[in-house]
Coordinates of C-alpha atoms and ligand atoms in Angstrom, one line a residue:
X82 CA -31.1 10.7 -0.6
X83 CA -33.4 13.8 0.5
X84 CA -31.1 16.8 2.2
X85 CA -33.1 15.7 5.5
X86 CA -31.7 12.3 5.2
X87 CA -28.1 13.9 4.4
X88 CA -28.5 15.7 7.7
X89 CA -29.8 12.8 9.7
X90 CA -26.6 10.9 8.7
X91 CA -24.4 13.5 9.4
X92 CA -25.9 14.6 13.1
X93 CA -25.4 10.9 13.4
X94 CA -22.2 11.1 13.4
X95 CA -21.4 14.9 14.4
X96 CA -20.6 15.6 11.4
X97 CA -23.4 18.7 10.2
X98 CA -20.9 21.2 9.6
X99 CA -20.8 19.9 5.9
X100 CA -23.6 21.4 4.9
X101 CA -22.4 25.0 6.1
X102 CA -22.3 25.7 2.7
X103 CA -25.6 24.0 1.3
X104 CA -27.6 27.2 0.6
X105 CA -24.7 29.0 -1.5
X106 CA -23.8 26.1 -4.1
X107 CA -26.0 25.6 -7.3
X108 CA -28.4 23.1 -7.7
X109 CA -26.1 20.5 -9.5
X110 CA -23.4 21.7 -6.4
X111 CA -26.5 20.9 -4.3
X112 CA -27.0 17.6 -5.6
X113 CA -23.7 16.4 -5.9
X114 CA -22.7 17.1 -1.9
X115 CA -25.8 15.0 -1.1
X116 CA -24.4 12.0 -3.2
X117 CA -21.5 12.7 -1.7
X118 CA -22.7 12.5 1.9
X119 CA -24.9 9.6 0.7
X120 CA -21.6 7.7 -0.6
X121 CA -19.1 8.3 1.8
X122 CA -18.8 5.8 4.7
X123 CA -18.6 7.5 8.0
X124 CA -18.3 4.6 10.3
X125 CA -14.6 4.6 9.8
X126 CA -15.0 7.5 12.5
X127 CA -16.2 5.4 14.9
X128 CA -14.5 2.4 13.7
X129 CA -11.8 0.1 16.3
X130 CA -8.7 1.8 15.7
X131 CA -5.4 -0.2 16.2
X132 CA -3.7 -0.3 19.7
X133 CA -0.8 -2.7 20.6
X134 CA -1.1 -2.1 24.2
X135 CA -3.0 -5.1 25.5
X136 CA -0.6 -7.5 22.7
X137 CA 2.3 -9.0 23.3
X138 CA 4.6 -8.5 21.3
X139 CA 7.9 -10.9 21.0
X140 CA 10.5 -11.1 17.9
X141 CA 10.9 -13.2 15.4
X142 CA 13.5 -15.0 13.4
X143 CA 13.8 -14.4 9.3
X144 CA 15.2 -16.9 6.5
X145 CA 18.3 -14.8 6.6
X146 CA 19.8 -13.9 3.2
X147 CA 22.4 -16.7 3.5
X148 CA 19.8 -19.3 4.5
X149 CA 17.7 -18.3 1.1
X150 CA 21.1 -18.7 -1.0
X151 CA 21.5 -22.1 0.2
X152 CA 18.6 -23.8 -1.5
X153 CA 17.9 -20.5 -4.4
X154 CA 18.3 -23.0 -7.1
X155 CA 15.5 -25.1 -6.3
X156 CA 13.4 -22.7 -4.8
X157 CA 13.9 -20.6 -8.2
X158 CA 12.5 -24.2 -10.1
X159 CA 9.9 -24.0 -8.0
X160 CA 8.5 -20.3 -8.0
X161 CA 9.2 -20.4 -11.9
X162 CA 7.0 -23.0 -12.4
X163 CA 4.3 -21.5 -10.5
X164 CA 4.8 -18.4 -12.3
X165 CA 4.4 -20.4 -16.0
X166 CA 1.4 -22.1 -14.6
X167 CA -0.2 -19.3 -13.8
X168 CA 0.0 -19.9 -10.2
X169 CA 0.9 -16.8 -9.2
X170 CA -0.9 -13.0 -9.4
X171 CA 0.7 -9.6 -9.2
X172 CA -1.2 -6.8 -7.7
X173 CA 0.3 -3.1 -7.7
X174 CA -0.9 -1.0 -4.9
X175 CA -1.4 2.4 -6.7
X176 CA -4.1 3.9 -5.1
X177 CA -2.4 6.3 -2.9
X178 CA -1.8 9.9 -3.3
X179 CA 1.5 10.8 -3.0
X180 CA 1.4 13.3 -1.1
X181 CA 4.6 13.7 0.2
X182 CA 6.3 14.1 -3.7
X183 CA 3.6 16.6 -4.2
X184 CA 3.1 15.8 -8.0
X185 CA -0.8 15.8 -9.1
X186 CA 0.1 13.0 -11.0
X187 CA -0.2 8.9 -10.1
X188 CA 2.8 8.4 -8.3
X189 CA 3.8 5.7 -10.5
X190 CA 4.6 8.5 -13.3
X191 CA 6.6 10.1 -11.9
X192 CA 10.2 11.0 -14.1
X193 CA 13.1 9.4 -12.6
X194 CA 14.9 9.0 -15.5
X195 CA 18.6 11.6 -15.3
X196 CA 19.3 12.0 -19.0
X197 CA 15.8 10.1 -20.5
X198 CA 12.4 10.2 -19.4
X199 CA 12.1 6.8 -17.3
X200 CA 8.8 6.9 -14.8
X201 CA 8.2 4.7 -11.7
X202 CA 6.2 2.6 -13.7
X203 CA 8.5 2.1 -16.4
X204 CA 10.8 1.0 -14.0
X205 CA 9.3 -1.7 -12.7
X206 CA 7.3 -2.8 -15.7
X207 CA 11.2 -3.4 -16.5
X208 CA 11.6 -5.3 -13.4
X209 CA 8.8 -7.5 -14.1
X210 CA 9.6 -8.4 -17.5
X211 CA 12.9 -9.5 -16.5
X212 CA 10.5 -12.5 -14.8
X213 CA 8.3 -13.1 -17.4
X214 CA 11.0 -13.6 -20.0
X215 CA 12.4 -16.1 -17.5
X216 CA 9.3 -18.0 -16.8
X217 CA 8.1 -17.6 -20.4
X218 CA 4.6 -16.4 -19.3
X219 CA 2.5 -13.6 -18.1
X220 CA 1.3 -13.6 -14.6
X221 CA -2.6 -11.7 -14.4
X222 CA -1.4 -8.6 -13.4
X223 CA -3.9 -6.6 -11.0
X224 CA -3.2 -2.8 -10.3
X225 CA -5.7 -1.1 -7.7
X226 CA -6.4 2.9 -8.3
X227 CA -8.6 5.5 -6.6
X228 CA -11.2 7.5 -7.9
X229 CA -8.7 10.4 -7.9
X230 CA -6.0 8.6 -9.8
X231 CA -7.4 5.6 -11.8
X232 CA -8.1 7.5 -15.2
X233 CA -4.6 9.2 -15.5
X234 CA -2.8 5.6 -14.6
X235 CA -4.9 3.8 -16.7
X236 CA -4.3 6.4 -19.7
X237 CA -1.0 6.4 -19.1
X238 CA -0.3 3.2 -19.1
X239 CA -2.2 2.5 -22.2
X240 CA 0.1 5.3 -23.8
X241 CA 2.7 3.6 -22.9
X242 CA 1.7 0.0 -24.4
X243 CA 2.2 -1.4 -20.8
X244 CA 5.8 -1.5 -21.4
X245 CA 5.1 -4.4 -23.6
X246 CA 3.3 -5.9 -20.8
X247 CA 0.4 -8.6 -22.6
X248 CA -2.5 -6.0 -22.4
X249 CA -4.8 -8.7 -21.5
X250 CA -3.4 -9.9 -18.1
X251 CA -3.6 -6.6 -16.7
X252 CA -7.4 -5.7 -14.7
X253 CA -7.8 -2.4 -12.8
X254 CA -9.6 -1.7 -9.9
X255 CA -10.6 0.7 -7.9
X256 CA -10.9 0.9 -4.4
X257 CA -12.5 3.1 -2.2
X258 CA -12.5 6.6 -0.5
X259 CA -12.6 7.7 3.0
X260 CA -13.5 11.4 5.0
X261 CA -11.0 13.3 6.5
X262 CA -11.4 14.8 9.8
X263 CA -9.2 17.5 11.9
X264 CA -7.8 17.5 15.0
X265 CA -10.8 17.6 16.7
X266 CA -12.5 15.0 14.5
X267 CA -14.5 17.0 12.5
X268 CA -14.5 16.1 8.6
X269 CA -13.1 18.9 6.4
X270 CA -14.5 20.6 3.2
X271 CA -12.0 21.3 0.7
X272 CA -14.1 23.3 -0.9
X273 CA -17.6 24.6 -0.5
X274 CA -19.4 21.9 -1.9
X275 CA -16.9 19.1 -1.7
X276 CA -16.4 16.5 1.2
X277 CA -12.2 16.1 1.6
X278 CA -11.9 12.3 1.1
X279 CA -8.8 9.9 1.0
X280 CA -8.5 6.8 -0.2
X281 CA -8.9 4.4 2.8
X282 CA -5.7 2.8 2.8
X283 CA -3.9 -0.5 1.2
X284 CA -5.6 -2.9 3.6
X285 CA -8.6 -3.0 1.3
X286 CA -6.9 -4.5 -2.0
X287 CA -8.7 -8.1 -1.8
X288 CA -12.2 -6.8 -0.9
X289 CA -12.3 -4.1 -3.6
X290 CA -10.8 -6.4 -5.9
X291 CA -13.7 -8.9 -5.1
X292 CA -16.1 -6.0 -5.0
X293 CA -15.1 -5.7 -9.0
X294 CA -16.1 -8.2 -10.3
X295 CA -12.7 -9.9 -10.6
X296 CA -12.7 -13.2 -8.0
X297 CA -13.9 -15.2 -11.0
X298 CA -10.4 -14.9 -12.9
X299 CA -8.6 -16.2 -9.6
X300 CA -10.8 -19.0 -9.4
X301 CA -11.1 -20.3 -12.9
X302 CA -7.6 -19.7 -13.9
X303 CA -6.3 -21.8 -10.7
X304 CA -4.0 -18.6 -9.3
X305 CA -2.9 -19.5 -5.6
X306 CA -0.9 -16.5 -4.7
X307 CA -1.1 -13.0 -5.0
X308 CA 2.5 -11.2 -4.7
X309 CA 1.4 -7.5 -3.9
X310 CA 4.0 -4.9 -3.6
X311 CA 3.9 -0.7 -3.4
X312 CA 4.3 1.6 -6.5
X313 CA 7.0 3.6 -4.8
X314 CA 9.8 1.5 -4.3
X315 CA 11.8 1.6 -7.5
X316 CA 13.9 -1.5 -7.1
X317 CA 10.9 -3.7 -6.1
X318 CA 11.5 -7.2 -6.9
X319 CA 8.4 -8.4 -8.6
X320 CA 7.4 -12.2 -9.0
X321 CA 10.3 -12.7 -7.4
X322 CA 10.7 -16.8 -8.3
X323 CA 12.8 -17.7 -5.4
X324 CA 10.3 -15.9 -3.0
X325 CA 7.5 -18.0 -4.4
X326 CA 9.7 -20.7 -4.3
X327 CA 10.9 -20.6 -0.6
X328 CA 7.4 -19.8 0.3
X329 CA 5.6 -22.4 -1.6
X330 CA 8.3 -25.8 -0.7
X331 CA 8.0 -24.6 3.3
X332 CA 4.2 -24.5 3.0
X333 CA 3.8 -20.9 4.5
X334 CA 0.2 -19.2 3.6
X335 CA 1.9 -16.0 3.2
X336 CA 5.5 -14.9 3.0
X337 CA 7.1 -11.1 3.3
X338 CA 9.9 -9.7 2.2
X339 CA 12.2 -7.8 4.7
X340 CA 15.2 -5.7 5.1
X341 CA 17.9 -5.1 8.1
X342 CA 16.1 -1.6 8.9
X343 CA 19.8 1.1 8.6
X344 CA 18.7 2.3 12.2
X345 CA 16.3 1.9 15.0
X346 CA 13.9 5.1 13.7
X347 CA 13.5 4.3 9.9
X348 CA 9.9 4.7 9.3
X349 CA 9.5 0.5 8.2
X350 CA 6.8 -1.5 9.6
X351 CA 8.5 -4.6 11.8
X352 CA 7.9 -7.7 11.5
X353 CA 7.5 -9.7 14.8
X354 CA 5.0 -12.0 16.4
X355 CA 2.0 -10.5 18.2
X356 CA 0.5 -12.4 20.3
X357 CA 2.6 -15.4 19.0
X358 CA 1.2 -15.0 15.3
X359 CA 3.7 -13.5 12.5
X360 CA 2.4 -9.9 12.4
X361 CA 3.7 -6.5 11.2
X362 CA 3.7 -3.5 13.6
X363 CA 3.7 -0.1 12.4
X364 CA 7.0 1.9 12.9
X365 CA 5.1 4.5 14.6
X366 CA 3.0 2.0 16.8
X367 CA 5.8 0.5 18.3
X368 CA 6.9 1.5 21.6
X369 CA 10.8 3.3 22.4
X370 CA 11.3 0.2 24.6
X371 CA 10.8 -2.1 21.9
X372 CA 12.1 0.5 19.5
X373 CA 15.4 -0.2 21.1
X374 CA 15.5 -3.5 22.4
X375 CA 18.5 -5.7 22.2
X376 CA 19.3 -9.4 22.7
X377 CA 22.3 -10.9 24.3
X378 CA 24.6 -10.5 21.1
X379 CA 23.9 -6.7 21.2
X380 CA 22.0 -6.7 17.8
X381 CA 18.0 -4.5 17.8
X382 CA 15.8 -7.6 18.5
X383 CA 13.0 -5.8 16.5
X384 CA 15.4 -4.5 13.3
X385 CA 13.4 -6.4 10.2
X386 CA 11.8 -4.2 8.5
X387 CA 9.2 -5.2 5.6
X388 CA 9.3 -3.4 2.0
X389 CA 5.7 -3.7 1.1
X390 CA 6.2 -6.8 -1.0
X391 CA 4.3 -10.1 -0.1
X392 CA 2.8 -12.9 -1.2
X393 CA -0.6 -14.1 0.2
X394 CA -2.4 -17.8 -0.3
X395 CA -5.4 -17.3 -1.8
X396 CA -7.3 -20.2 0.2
X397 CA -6.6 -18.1 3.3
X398 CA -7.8 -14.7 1.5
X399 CA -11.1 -15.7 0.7
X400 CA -11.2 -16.7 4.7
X401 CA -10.6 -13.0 5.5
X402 CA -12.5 -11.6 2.5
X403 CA -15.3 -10.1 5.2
X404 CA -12.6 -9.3 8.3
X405 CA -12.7 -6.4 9.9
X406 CA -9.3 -4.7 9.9
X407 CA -8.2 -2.0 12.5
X408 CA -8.0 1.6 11.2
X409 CA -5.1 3.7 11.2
X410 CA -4.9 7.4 11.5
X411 CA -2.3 9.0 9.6
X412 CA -1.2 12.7 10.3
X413 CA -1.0 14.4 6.8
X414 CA -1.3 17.7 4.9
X415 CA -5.1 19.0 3.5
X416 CA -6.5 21.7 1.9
X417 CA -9.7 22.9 3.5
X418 CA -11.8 26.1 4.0
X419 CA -11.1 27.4 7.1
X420 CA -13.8 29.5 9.3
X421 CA -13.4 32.5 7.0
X422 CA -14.4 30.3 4.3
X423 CA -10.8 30.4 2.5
X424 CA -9.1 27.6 1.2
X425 CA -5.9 26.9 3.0
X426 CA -3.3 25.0 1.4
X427 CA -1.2 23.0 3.9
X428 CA 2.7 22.9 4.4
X429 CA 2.4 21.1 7.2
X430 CA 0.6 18.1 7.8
X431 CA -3.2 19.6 9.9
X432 CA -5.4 16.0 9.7
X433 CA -6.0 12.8 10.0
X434 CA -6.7 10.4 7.0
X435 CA -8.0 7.3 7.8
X436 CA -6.6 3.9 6.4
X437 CA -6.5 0.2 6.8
X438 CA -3.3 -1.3 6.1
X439 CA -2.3 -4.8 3.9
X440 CA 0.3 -5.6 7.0
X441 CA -2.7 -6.2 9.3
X442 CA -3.5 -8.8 6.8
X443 CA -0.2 -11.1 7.9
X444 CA -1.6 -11.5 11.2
X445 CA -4.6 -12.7 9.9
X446 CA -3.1 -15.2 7.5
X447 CA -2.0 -17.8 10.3
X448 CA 1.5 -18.0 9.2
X449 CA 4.3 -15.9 7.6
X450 CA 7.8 -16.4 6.1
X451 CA 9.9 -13.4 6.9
X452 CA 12.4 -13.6 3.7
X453 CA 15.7 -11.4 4.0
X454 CA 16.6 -9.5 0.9
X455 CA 19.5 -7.3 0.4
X456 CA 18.2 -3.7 0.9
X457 CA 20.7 -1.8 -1.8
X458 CA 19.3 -4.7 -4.6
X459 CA 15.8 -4.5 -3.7
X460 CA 14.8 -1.0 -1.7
X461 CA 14.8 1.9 -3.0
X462 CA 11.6 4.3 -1.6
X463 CA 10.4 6.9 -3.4
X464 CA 8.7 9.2 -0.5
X465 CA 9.9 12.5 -0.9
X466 CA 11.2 14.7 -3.4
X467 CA 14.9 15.0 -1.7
X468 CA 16.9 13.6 1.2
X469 CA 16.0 10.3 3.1
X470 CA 13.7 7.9 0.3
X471 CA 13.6 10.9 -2.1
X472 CA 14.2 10.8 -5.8
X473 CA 17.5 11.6 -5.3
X474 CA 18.9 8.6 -3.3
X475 CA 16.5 6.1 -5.4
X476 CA 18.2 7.3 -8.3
X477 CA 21.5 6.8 -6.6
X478 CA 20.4 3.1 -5.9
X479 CA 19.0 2.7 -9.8
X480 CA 22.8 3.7 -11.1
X481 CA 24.7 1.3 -8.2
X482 CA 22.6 -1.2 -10.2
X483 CA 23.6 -0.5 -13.4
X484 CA 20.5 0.8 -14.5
X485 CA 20.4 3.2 -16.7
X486 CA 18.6 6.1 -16.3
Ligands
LIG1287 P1 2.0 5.2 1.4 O1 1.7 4.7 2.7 O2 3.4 5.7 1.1 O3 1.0 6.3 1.0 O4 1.6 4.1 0.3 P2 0.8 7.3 -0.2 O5 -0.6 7.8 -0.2 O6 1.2 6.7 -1.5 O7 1.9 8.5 0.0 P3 1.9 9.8 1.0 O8 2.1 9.2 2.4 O9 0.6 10.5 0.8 O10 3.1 10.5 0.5 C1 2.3 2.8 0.2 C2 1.7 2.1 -1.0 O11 0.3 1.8 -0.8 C3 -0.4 2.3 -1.8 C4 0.4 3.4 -2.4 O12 0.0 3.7 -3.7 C5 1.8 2.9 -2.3 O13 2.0 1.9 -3.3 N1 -1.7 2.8 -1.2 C6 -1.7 3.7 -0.2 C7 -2.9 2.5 -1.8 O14 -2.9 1.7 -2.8 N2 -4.0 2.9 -1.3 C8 -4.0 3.8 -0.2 O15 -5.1 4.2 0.2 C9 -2.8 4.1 0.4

């Protein structure tokens, strides 16, 4: 790309500010903020963004803990099954940036180990393992990165031996990046010659898989489901057999594992029907009215919350491989120059990142089994350094489980 055809794609979108800079970087600075404007997708400015206003929205009804105990056992034969025949995929969502535990790291290393070094990763690499020595095999293993994190997880991880993982199930990917704009939409530089860029959300984890290269192992090794789940939840039931299990015997393309949210504000997506199809609307995209809803027995009519952990058919995936998803603008903290060309770091969050999200995809998958799980055995968040989700009160939750950390 030319520097007139940079500028012709960024008055096309508003967006010529970027090149305040141009004349003052070097040539190689020079060249690389043109491949950057070259790469960088701008259309997610401009792109649908999600409103629930014109949806209805209804509640729905979960397999309720003590429904799932009833038939565990053969729902367990089931999912254990799938899992030894390779049926079944895990895919860690890792590409986020953390910002809110403000490490530089991968989330996933963080230490939450007390008295021994025991990271995020470890943690659930231990989780998983307790599966795979039930099942007596290996699921593939998929974990998506960014281009900011991917070569520290990956080194890390290879440090680490996988945790004894089998080093040849596990594929890496990485998925994609996305401008970041202010509050008057106009995309930031953090630094003279660099474009600020997140990556574009979780919603992307079956396209950018595809995009890799790596449809070919789903097909040819016959793997129906994906079970995806989030880095930051330390107690994250992985493979979970009697999840496959109840999803798979009930014939649901796509099940999700919820919790009783503690209280009407927790920041959990909720799990409903929108416009009759099982769907999951953002905690912050849900109205007060529905917020605090209640039915005749005085309970929240809109109180599951989902965890980040589901399992999607992979016949209905490859339907959905080319849909367009809604963006979502999230109000977070960037470093950027300012007018007086100074970087400013932020305390506060000052932008908008823009994401698609993996819940959008449970609308999309016709049907969805909302699985109850018992929140002190299976959630514990890691979002923050201290208070609500923090390290601290996962900790707390790793120790009532007689982990040892
Ligand atoms: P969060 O929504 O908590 O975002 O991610 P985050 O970027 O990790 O954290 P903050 O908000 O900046 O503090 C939920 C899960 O989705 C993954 C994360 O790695 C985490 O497992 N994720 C998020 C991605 O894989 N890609 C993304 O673009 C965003």
């Amino acid at each position: 790309m030319t520097f007139e055809e940079a500028k012709a794609k960024l008055a096309k979108y508003n967006q010529e500010q970027l090149l305040k800079y141009y004349d003052q970087l070097s040539d190689e600075g020079k060249a690389d903020l043109i491949a950057q404007i070259e790469q960088t997708d701008f259309s997610v400015l401009t792109a649908k963004t999600f409103e629930n206003e014109d949806n209805k929205i209804t509640p729905i009804k979960a397999l309720t803990v003590a429904e799932i105990e009833k038939e565990a056992e053969e729902d367990k034969k089931v999912g254990l099954e799938y899992i030894r025949q390779g049926k079944v995929a895990i895919l860690l969502l890792a590409g986020g940036m953390g910002t809110r535990l403000g490490s530089d790291n991968p989330k996933g290393m963080y230490n939450i180990g007390e008295t021994k070094e025991l990271s995020i990763f470890e943690c659930q690499f231990q989780n998983i393992m307790k599966v795979v020595n039930e099942a007596g095999a290996y699921p593939y293993f998929f974990i998506m990165t960014s281009p900011k994190n991917d070569a520290k997880t990956r080194a890390y991880l290879k440090e680490k031996n996988y945790f004894g993982y089998d080093a040849n199930k596990i594929k890496f990917f990485i998925q994609s990046m996305a401008p970041i704009v202010d509050m008057n939409g106009k995309v930031l530089l953090e630094d003279k010659g660099q474009i600020a860029l997140s990556p574009n959300g979780n919603g992307g984890w079956f396209s950018s898989l595809a995009n890799a290269g790596l449809l070919p192992i789903v097909e040819e090794t016959g793997i129906e489901y994906f079970n995806i789940y989030a880095v930051d939840n330390v107690l994250q039931s992985i493979a979970d057999p009697i999840f496959v299990g109840a999803t798979v015997r009930r014939g649901y393309p796509c099940g999700a594992k919820v919790i009783k949210k503690a209280y009407p504000e927790e920041g959990l997506g909720v799990m409903c029907y929108l416009n009759n199809q099982p769907a999951v609307v953002e905690y912050y995209e849900l109205s007060d009215e529905l917020r605090y809803a209640k039915g005749e027995d005085g309970e929240y009519l809109y109180y599951y919350g989902v965890i980040l952990n589901y399992l999607f058919g992979v016949k209905e995936l490859m339907t959905i491989l080319d849909a367009d998803f809604p963006m979502h603008k999230a109000f977070k903290k960037c470093a950027y120059i300012n007018e007086n060309d100074e970087i400013v770091k932020q305390t506060e969050p000052n932008a908008y990142k823009f994401e698609t999200l993996a819940t959008d995809m449970v609308k999309l998958m016709n049907n969805c089994l909302p699985f109850e799980v018992t929140r002190e055995k299976e959630f514990a968040p890691v979002k923050n350094l201290t208070g609500k989700d923090s390290v601290d009160s996962a900790r707390e939750l790793l120790k009532l489980n007689g982990r040892e950390i």
